[in-house]
Amino acid sequence: MYLTYTLSALLTANMVVEYTGTKYGLFWSLLLYCAYVFSFLVSRMFTSDVRYVGAIVGSVVGGFSAGFLWTALGNFLQASASLYSTATTLSISKSNSLLSGIFSFTYLFGEALVKCASTWIPDAFDGGETTVYIVFTIISLVCALLTLYVEDVQDLVRRQENASRENNATSSFSIMSKIFSAIKLLTSDIKMILLYPNNMAFGFSSAFVSYYANGTLVKSCVNTDDMNYIGYFAALVALIAGVSCPIFSLITRKVFRGNKMFVMILGIVAISVEMLVYMLYDLNRDDLVRGEKICNTRDLVVLYFLHGIGRGVWESTNKAVVLDFFPNRVTAAFANILVANGLASTVGFFIYEAEPKLKNDPFAMTTLTFSLCMISLIAFPLASYLNNHHRVMIDDNNIEVSSSSGVAFKIVSNSLENDCGSDDSLSVSFLPREEEHGDL
C-alpha cells in the first residue's frame, strides 16, 4: 500500500485532482479507500487464496486513492483558508494555521477513537476482529458519501474571483505536464528539497513506532496475558497530536504572528529526543526486563507523548507551511510531501520485513531518523529564510521576486500555468529596490 501510495502521489495525484476537482477528488478517493478497509474483512472471512488476492487488491486501490486524497485535501484547505481570510480580514498565513489546526484536531481525535474501538470491540462482541472490520467498512462508506454534502469551496473561490472553469479538452503535452508536475517542483524549487528531510524523518519514525515501540516494547513491557494495550498506546499518540494541533495553531497566530518556524522546530526536536532516547538505551528484545530502564508504562507514555507532539506538528503546522511556501502549486507541493513521507514509510516497512532482527534492535532505524532530524534543523530554517527573502508576487502574468540583496527581479511570463509545469517563455529584468517600501 505504501509503495502504491507513493507512486500515486508522485505521478497521478495532480492529474486526477485536476479533472475531478477538489470536492469530487475527496469523494472518489474516500470511496476507493473503502476497498482497503473491506480487504481486511475479506482476509478475515476467507482462508483460501482469496484472502491474499483481496489483501493485494485492497492495498493497491487504497494506496492509489490515498495518493490523491491528501493532494485534494491540500486544495480544499487552501480554498477554505482563502475564503476565511477574505471574510475575516485575517492574513492568509494565519488562516492557513487556523484551519490546518482545526482539520488536524478533528482528524486525529477521530483516529484516536477508532484505535480505541479496534481494541475494545473484539472484547465486547462475539464476532471479535471480524466485527471490527464490518463496523469500520460501514463507517468508511458513510463518511465517503457524506462528502457529497460538503461545499465545493474551490468553486466558491473561482466564483469569488470571477474565474471561469477551464475547458476539459487538454492536449497530451499538458497531461504529461500534470503527471510530472510534482517532479518538476522538486527539481526546480530548492525549498521543496529542503522540506524532504523533515517529512522523511517522520515517515521513518512512524515505521519504527509501529514495529519496535508497539510490537516489541509495549508488547513485552505493558501487555498482560488478558489485555493488549497496543491499540491504546497508538490512540495516545493520535490524542496528544490532536489536542496539540489547535494549541500550536493558537501559539503560531497569537504569539509568533503567523511565523511557523518555532513550532516546526519544536516538532523536529520532539522526534529527535524520542529517537535519541531509544538509540541510547538500544534495548534488544532479550535485554528487556519489565520495570527497568524504559521497559515500563511511565517512560513509554513519555516517549509516546513526544511522538504525539511531533505528529501534531507534522499533521497541522507542516501542512500550513506547504500552503505558505507554495500558494500557486499546492497540489504538486502536497504530492511531494506525500512522496517524502510515503517513500520513507515504504522503505522502513520493507526493511523491517526483510530483516526481522531490526524489530528487536532499535539502533539502526533510530540513528537514521535522528540523523534526518538533525539535517532538518538546518534545512527547514534555510527553507523558511528563502521563502521570507524571496517573496513571489503574481499579478496576472507578471512576477516580482524581492531579494535581500537590494535588487528586485521582474519575471514576465508569456503563459504561466500553476502546477502544469509548461515551459513558459520568460523575460527577466532588473529593477532597483524602492527603499521606502522595503521589499517590493
Coordinates of C-alpha atoms in Angstrom, one line a residue:
M1 CA 0.0 0.0 0.0
Y2 CA 2.7 2.5 0.9
L3 CA 4.5 1.9 -2.4
T4 CA 1.4 2.4 -4.4
Y5 CA 0.6 5.5 -2.3
T6 CA 4.0 7.0 -3.0
L7 CA 3.8 6.3 -6.8
S8 CA 0.2 7.7 -6.9
A9 CA 1.2 10.9 -5.2
L10 CA 4.3 11.3 -7.4
L11 CA 2.7 10.5 -10.8
T12 CA -1.1 10.6 -10.8
A13 CA -2.4 12.7 -8.0
N14 CA -2.1 16.1 -9.7
M15 CA -3.8 14.9 -12.9
V16 CA -6.6 13.1 -11.0
V17 CA -7.4 16.1 -8.8
E18 CA -7.2 18.4 -11.8
Y19 CA -10.0 16.5 -13.6
T20 CA -12.2 15.6 -10.6
G21 CA -11.9 18.9 -8.8
T22 CA -11.4 19.2 -5.0
K23 CA -14.8 18.1 -3.8
Y24 CA -15.1 15.0 -6.0
G25 CA -11.4 14.3 -5.6
L26 CA -12.1 13.9 -1.9
F27 CA -15.3 11.8 -2.6
W28 CA -13.8 9.4 -5.0
S29 CA -10.6 8.9 -3.0
L30 CA -12.6 8.1 0.2
L31 CA -14.9 5.8 -1.7
L32 CA -12.0 3.9 -3.2
Y33 CA -10.3 3.9 0.2
C34 CA -13.2 1.8 1.4
A35 CA -11.8 -1.1 -0.7
Y36 CA -8.8 -1.1 1.6
V37 CA -10.9 -1.3 4.7
F38 CA -13.1 -4.0 3.1
S39 CA -10.0 -6.1 2.2
F40 CA -9.3 -6.7 5.9
L41 CA -12.8 -8.2 6.1
V42 CA -12.2 -10.4 3.1
S43 CA -8.9 -11.6 4.5
R44 CA -10.6 -12.4 7.8
M45 CA -13.5 -14.3 6.3
F46 CA -11.7 -16.4 3.7
T47 CA -8.8 -18.9 4.3
S48 CA -8.0 -19.7 0.7
D49 CA -6.0 -17.7 -1.9
V50 CA -9.0 -15.3 -2.0
R51 CA -7.7 -13.6 1.2
Y52 CA -4.3 -12.9 -0.4
V53 CA -5.9 -11.5 -3.6
G54 CA -8.2 -9.4 -1.5
A55 CA -5.4 -8.0 0.6
I56 CA -3.3 -7.2 -2.5
V57 CA -6.1 -5.6 -4.5
G58 CA -7.3 -3.6 -1.4
S59 CA -3.8 -2.3 -0.7
V60 CA -3.2 -1.2 -4.3
V61 CA -6.6 0.5 -4.6
G62 CA -6.2 2.0 -1.1
G63 CA -2.7 3.3 -1.9
F64 CA -3.8 4.8 -5.2
S65 CA -6.7 6.6 -3.6
A66 CA -4.6 7.8 -0.6
G67 CA -2.2 9.4 -3.0
F68 CA -4.8 11.9 -4.4
L69 CA -6.9 12.1 -1.2
W70 CA -4.2 14.2 0.6
T71 CA -3.4 16.3 -2.5
A72 CA -7.2 17.1 -2.9
L73 CA -7.2 17.9 0.8
G74 CA -4.4 20.4 0.2
N75 CA -6.5 22.2 -2.4
F76 CA -9.5 22.1 0.0
L77 CA -7.5 23.7 2.8
Q78 CA -6.1 26.4 0.5
A79 CA -9.5 27.3 -0.8
S80 CA -11.0 27.3 2.7
A81 CA -8.3 29.5 4.0
S82 CA -8.7 31.9 1.2
L83 CA -12.4 32.3 1.8
Y84 CA -11.9 32.6 5.5
S85 CA -9.2 35.2 5.1
T86 CA -11.4 37.3 2.8
A87 CA -14.4 37.0 5.2
T88 CA -12.5 37.9 8.4
T89 CA -9.6 40.0 7.1
L90 CA -7.2 37.6 8.8
S91 CA -4.0 37.2 7.0
I92 CA -3.7 34.2 4.7
S93 CA -0.8 32.8 6.7
K94 CA -2.8 32.9 10.0
S95 CA -5.9 31.4 8.2
N96 CA -3.7 28.5 7.0
S97 CA -2.6 27.9 10.6
L98 CA -6.1 28.1 12.0
L99 CA -7.8 25.8 9.5
S100 CA -5.0 23.3 9.4
G101 CA -5.2 23.1 13.2
I102 CA -9.0 22.6 13.2
F103 CA -8.8 19.9 10.5
S104 CA -5.9 18.1 12.2
F105 CA -7.7 18.1 15.6
T106 CA -10.8 16.6 14.1
Y107 CA -8.9 14.0 12.1
L108 CA -6.7 12.9 14.9
F109 CA -9.4 12.9 17.5
G110 CA -11.4 10.6 15.2
E111 CA -8.3 8.4 14.7
A112 CA -7.9 8.1 18.5
L113 CA -11.5 6.9 18.9
V114 CA -11.1 4.4 16.1
K115 CA -7.9 3.0 17.5
C116 CA -9.5 2.6 20.9
A117 CA -12.5 1.0 19.3
S118 CA -10.3 -1.5 17.4
T119 CA -9.1 -2.8 20.8
W120 CA -12.4 -2.6 22.7
I121 CA -14.8 -4.1 20.1
P122 CA -13.2 -7.6 19.8
D123 CA -13.5 -8.0 23.6
A124 CA -17.0 -6.5 23.8
F125 CA -18.7 -8.5 21.0
D126 CA -18.7 -12.2 20.0
G127 CA -17.5 -11.6 16.4
G128 CA -14.1 -10.5 17.5
E129 CA -11.9 -8.8 14.9
T130 CA -14.5 -9.6 12.2
T131 CA -16.9 -7.3 13.9
V132 CA -14.3 -4.5 13.8
Y133 CA -13.8 -4.8 10.1
I134 CA -17.6 -4.8 9.5
V135 CA -18.1 -1.7 11.6
F136 CA -15.2 0.1 10.0
T137 CA -16.3 -0.7 6.5
I138 CA -19.8 0.7 7.2
I139 CA -18.4 3.8 8.8
S140 CA -16.0 4.3 5.8
L141 CA -18.8 4.1 3.3
V142 CA -21.0 6.5 5.2
C143 CA -18.1 9.0 5.6
A144 CA -17.3 8.8 1.9
L145 CA -21.0 9.5 0.9
L146 CA -21.2 12.4 3.4
T147 CA -18.5 14.3 1.4
L148 CA -21.1 14.8 -1.3
Y149 CA -22.8 17.3 1.0
V150 CA -19.5 19.2 1.6
E151 CA -19.5 22.7 0.0
D152 CA -17.3 22.9 -3.1
V153 CA -15.0 25.6 -1.7
Q154 CA -12.7 25.7 -4.7
D155 CA -15.7 26.5 -6.9
L156 CA -16.7 29.3 -4.5
V157 CA -13.2 30.8 -4.7
R158 CA -13.4 30.7 -8.5
R159 CA -16.7 32.5 -8.5
Q160 CA -15.4 35.0 -6.0
E161 CA -12.5 35.8 -8.3
N162 CA -14.8 35.7 -11.4
A163 CA -12.7 32.9 -12.8
S164 CA -14.4 30.6 -15.2
R165 CA -13.7 26.9 -15.4
E166 CA -11.1 25.8 -18.0
N167 CA -12.1 23.7 -20.9
N168 CA -11.7 20.0 -20.1
A169 CA -10.1 19.3 -23.5
T170 CA -6.4 19.0 -22.7
S171 CA -3.5 18.2 -25.0
S172 CA -1.3 15.2 -24.4
F173 CA 1.5 17.6 -23.6
S174 CA -0.4 19.2 -20.8
I175 CA -1.4 15.8 -19.4
M176 CA 2.2 14.8 -19.3
S177 CA 2.9 18.2 -17.6
K178 CA 0.4 17.4 -14.9
I179 CA 1.8 13.9 -14.4
F180 CA 5.3 15.2 -13.8
S181 CA 4.3 18.5 -12.0
A182 CA 5.4 17.1 -8.6
I183 CA 8.8 16.1 -10.0
K184 CA 9.2 19.4 -11.7
L185 CA 8.5 21.3 -8.5
L186 CA 11.0 19.1 -6.7
T187 CA 13.8 19.8 -9.2
S188 CA 13.0 23.5 -9.7
D189 CA 12.4 24.8 -6.2
I190 CA 15.1 24.2 -3.6
K191 CA 12.6 24.9 -0.8
M192 CA 10.8 21.7 -1.7
I193 CA 14.0 19.7 -1.4
L194 CA 14.7 21.3 2.0
L195 CA 11.4 20.1 3.3
Y196 CA 12.1 16.5 2.4
P197 CA 14.4 15.5 5.4
N198 CA 11.7 16.5 8.0
N199 CA 8.9 14.6 6.2
M200 CA 11.1 11.6 5.7
A201 CA 12.2 11.6 9.3
F202 CA 8.5 11.4 10.4
G203 CA 7.9 8.6 7.9
F204 CA 10.8 6.5 9.3
S205 CA 9.7 7.3 12.9
S206 CA 6.2 6.1 12.2
A207 CA 7.6 2.7 10.9
F208 CA 9.8 2.5 13.9
V209 CA 7.0 3.1 16.4
S210 CA 4.8 0.5 14.6
Y211 CA 7.4 -2.2 14.6
Y212 CA 9.6 -1.6 17.6
A213 CA 7.7 0.6 20.1
N214 CA 4.4 -1.1 19.6
G215 CA 5.5 -4.6 18.5
T216 CA 8.3 -5.0 21.0
L217 CA 8.2 -2.6 23.9
V218 CA 4.5 -2.3 24.6
K219 CA 4.0 -6.0 23.9
S220 CA 6.8 -7.0 26.3
C221 CA 6.7 -4.3 28.9
V222 CA 3.0 -3.3 29.2
N223 CA 0.7 -6.0 27.8
T224 CA -0.7 -8.7 30.2
D225 CA -1.9 -12.2 29.5
D226 CA -5.5 -11.0 29.2
M227 CA -5.1 -7.4 27.9
N228 CA -3.5 -5.9 24.8
Y229 CA -2.6 -2.2 25.2
I230 CA -1.1 -1.6 21.8
G231 CA -4.2 0.0 20.4
Y232 CA -4.5 2.3 23.4
F233 CA -0.9 3.4 23.1
A234 CA -1.4 4.1 19.4
A235 CA -4.6 6.1 20.3
L236 CA -2.5 8.0 22.8
V237 CA -0.3 9.3 20.0
A238 CA -3.3 10.4 18.0
L239 CA -4.9 12.0 21.0
I240 CA -1.9 14.0 22.0
A241 CA -1.3 15.1 18.4
G242 CA -5.0 16.1 18.1
V243 CA -5.0 18.1 21.3
S244 CA -1.7 19.8 20.4
C245 CA -2.8 20.9 16.9
P246 CA -5.2 23.8 17.9
I247 CA -2.7 24.8 20.6
F248 CA 0.1 25.1 18.1
S249 CA -2.2 26.9 15.8
L250 CA -3.1 29.4 18.5
I251 CA 0.5 29.9 19.5
T252 CA 1.5 30.5 15.9
R253 CA -1.2 33.1 15.3
K254 CA -1.2 34.9 18.6
V255 CA 2.4 34.7 19.8
F256 CA 4.5 34.4 16.6
R257 CA 2.2 36.3 14.3
G258 CA 1.9 33.6 11.8
N259 CA 5.6 32.6 11.8
K260 CA 5.6 28.8 11.9
M261 CA 9.4 28.4 12.4
F262 CA 9.3 27.9 16.1
V263 CA 6.5 25.3 16.2
M264 CA 8.1 23.4 13.3
I265 CA 11.4 23.3 15.2
L266 CA 9.6 22.1 18.3
G267 CA 8.2 19.1 16.3
I268 CA 11.6 18.2 14.9
V269 CA 13.2 18.4 18.4
A270 CA 10.4 16.2 19.8
I271 CA 11.1 13.4 17.3
S272 CA 14.8 13.9 17.8
V273 CA 14.7 13.5 21.5
E274 CA 12.4 10.5 21.2
M275 CA 14.7 8.8 18.7
L276 CA 17.8 9.7 20.8
V277 CA 16.4 8.0 23.9
Y278 CA 15.6 4.8 22.0
M279 CA 19.0 5.0 20.4
L280 CA 21.0 5.5 23.7
Y281 CA 19.2 2.7 25.5
D282 CA 19.4 0.4 22.5
L283 CA 17.4 -2.3 24.1
N284 CA 17.1 -5.6 22.2
R285 CA 14.1 -7.8 23.0
D286 CA 16.3 -10.2 25.0
D287 CA 17.5 -7.2 27.2
L288 CA 14.1 -6.1 28.2
V289 CA 13.2 -6.5 31.9
R290 CA 9.8 -5.3 32.8
G291 CA 10.0 -2.3 35.1
E292 CA 13.7 -1.5 34.3
K293 CA 15.1 1.3 32.1
I294 CA 12.4 2.3 29.6
C295 CA 10.6 -1.0 29.8
N296 CA 7.7 0.4 31.9
T297 CA 4.4 2.2 31.3
R298 CA 5.5 5.6 32.7
D299 CA 8.6 6.0 30.4
L300 CA 6.8 4.7 27.4
V301 CA 3.9 7.2 27.9
V302 CA 6.5 10.0 27.9
L303 CA 8.1 8.7 24.7
Y304 CA 4.7 8.3 23.1
F305 CA 3.9 11.8 24.2
L306 CA 7.0 13.1 22.3
H307 CA 5.9 11.2 19.2
G308 CA 2.4 12.7 19.6
I309 CA 3.9 16.2 19.7
G310 CA 5.9 15.5 16.6
R311 CA 2.9 14.1 14.8
G312 CA 0.8 17.1 15.8
V313 CA 3.2 19.5 14.2
W314 CA 3.5 17.3 11.1
E315 CA -0.2 17.0 10.7
S316 CA -1.1 20.6 11.2
T317 CA 1.7 23.2 11.1
N318 CA 3.6 21.3 8.4
K319 CA 0.5 21.4 6.1
A320 CA 0.2 25.2 6.8
V321 CA 3.8 25.6 5.9
V322 CA 3.2 23.9 2.5
L323 CA 0.3 26.3 1.8
D324 CA 2.5 29.3 2.7
F325 CA 5.6 28.2 0.7
F326 CA 3.8 27.1 -2.5
P327 CA 0.5 29.0 -2.8
N328 CA 0.3 28.6 -6.5
R329 CA 1.5 25.0 -6.7
V330 CA -0.4 23.4 -3.8
T331 CA -1.3 20.2 -5.5
A332 CA 2.3 19.5 -6.6
A333 CA 3.6 20.5 -3.2
F334 CA 1.3 18.3 -1.2
A335 CA 2.2 15.4 -3.6
N336 CA 5.8 15.9 -2.8
I337 CA 5.1 15.8 1.0
L338 CA 3.3 12.5 0.5
V339 CA 6.2 11.2 -1.6
A340 CA 8.7 12.1 1.1
N341 CA 6.7 10.6 3.9
G342 CA 5.4 7.6 1.8
L343 CA 8.9 6.8 0.5
A344 CA 10.4 6.7 4.0
S345 CA 7.5 4.6 5.3
T346 CA 7.7 2.2 2.4
V347 CA 11.5 1.8 2.9
G348 CA 11.0 1.4 6.6
F349 CA 8.4 -1.3 6.4
F350 CA 10.2 -3.2 3.7
I351 CA 13.4 -3.1 5.8
Y352 CA 11.6 -4.4 8.8
E353 CA 10.0 -7.2 6.8
A354 CA 13.3 -8.1 5.0
E355 CA 15.4 -8.0 8.2
P356 CA 13.2 -9.3 11.2
K357 CA 16.1 -8.7 13.6
L358 CA 15.6 -5.0 13.3
K359 CA 12.2 -5.4 15.0
N360 CA 14.1 -6.3 18.2
D361 CA 17.1 -3.9 17.7
P362 CA 16.3 -0.1 17.5
F363 CA 19.7 1.3 16.9
A364 CA 19.8 1.3 13.1
M365 CA 16.4 2.9 12.5
T366 CA 16.7 5.4 15.3
T367 CA 20.2 6.5 14.1
L368 CA 18.8 7.1 10.6
T369 CA 15.8 9.0 11.8
F370 CA 17.8 11.1 14.3
S371 CA 20.3 12.0 11.5
L372 CA 17.4 13.2 9.3
C373 CA 16.1 15.3 12.2
M374 CA 19.5 16.9 12.6
I375 CA 19.6 17.7 8.9
S376 CA 16.0 19.1 9.2
L377 CA 17.1 21.5 12.0
I378 CA 19.3 23.2 9.3
A379 CA 17.2 22.5 6.2
F380 CA 13.9 23.9 7.4
P381 CA 15.2 27.2 8.8
L382 CA 17.0 27.6 5.4
A383 CA 13.8 26.9 3.5
S384 CA 12.0 29.4 5.7
Y385 CA 14.7 32.0 5.1
L386 CA 14.5 31.6 1.3
N387 CA 10.7 31.8 1.4
N388 CA 10.8 35.1 3.5
H389 CA 13.5 36.8 1.5
H390 CA 12.4 35.8 -2.0
R391 CA 8.7 36.5 -2.0
V392 CA 6.9 35.8 -5.2
M393 CA 4.0 38.2 -6.1
I394 CA 2.0 37.2 -9.1
D395 CA -0.1 39.9 -10.8
D396 CA -1.7 38.3 -13.9
N397 CA 1.4 37.1 -15.8
N398 CA 3.9 39.4 -14.0
I399 CA 6.1 38.0 -11.2
E400 CA 8.2 40.2 -9.0
V401 CA 10.7 38.5 -6.7
S402 CA 12.2 40.6 -3.9
S403 CA 15.7 39.8 -2.6
S404 CA 17.6 40.9 0.5
S405 CA 20.4 42.0 -1.8
G406 CA 18.7 45.2 -2.6
V407 CA 17.8 44.3 -6.2
A408 CA 14.4 43.1 -7.4
F409 CA 14.0 40.8 -10.3
K410 CA 10.9 41.1 -12.5
I411 CA 10.0 38.0 -14.4
V412 CA 7.4 38.3 -17.2
S413 CA 5.8 35.0 -18.2
N414 CA 4.0 34.6 -21.6
S415 CA 1.9 31.8 -20.3
L416 CA 2.1 31.0 -16.6
E417 CA 0.2 27.8 -15.6
N418 CA 0.1 26.8 -12.0
D419 CA 1.1 23.2 -11.4
C420 CA 1.1 22.3 -15.0
G421 CA 4.8 22.7 -15.5
S422 CA 4.6 24.1 -19.0
D423 CA 7.8 25.5 -20.5
D424 CA 6.9 29.2 -20.4
S425 CA 8.8 31.8 -22.2
L426 CA 10.3 34.1 -19.6
S427 CA 12.0 37.5 -19.7
V428 CA 14.0 38.9 -16.8
S429 CA 14.6 42.5 -16.0
F430 CA 16.5 44.1 -13.0
L431 CA 14.8 46.8 -11.0
P432 CA 16.1 49.0 -8.3
R433 CA 14.6 48.4 -4.8
E434 CA 12.2 51.1 -3.7
E435 CA 13.7 51.8 -0.3
E436 CA 10.5 53.3 1.2
H437 CA 8.7 50.1 0.6
G438 CA 11.3 47.7 1.9
D439 CA 10.5 44.5 -0.1
L440 CA 8.9 45.1 -3.5

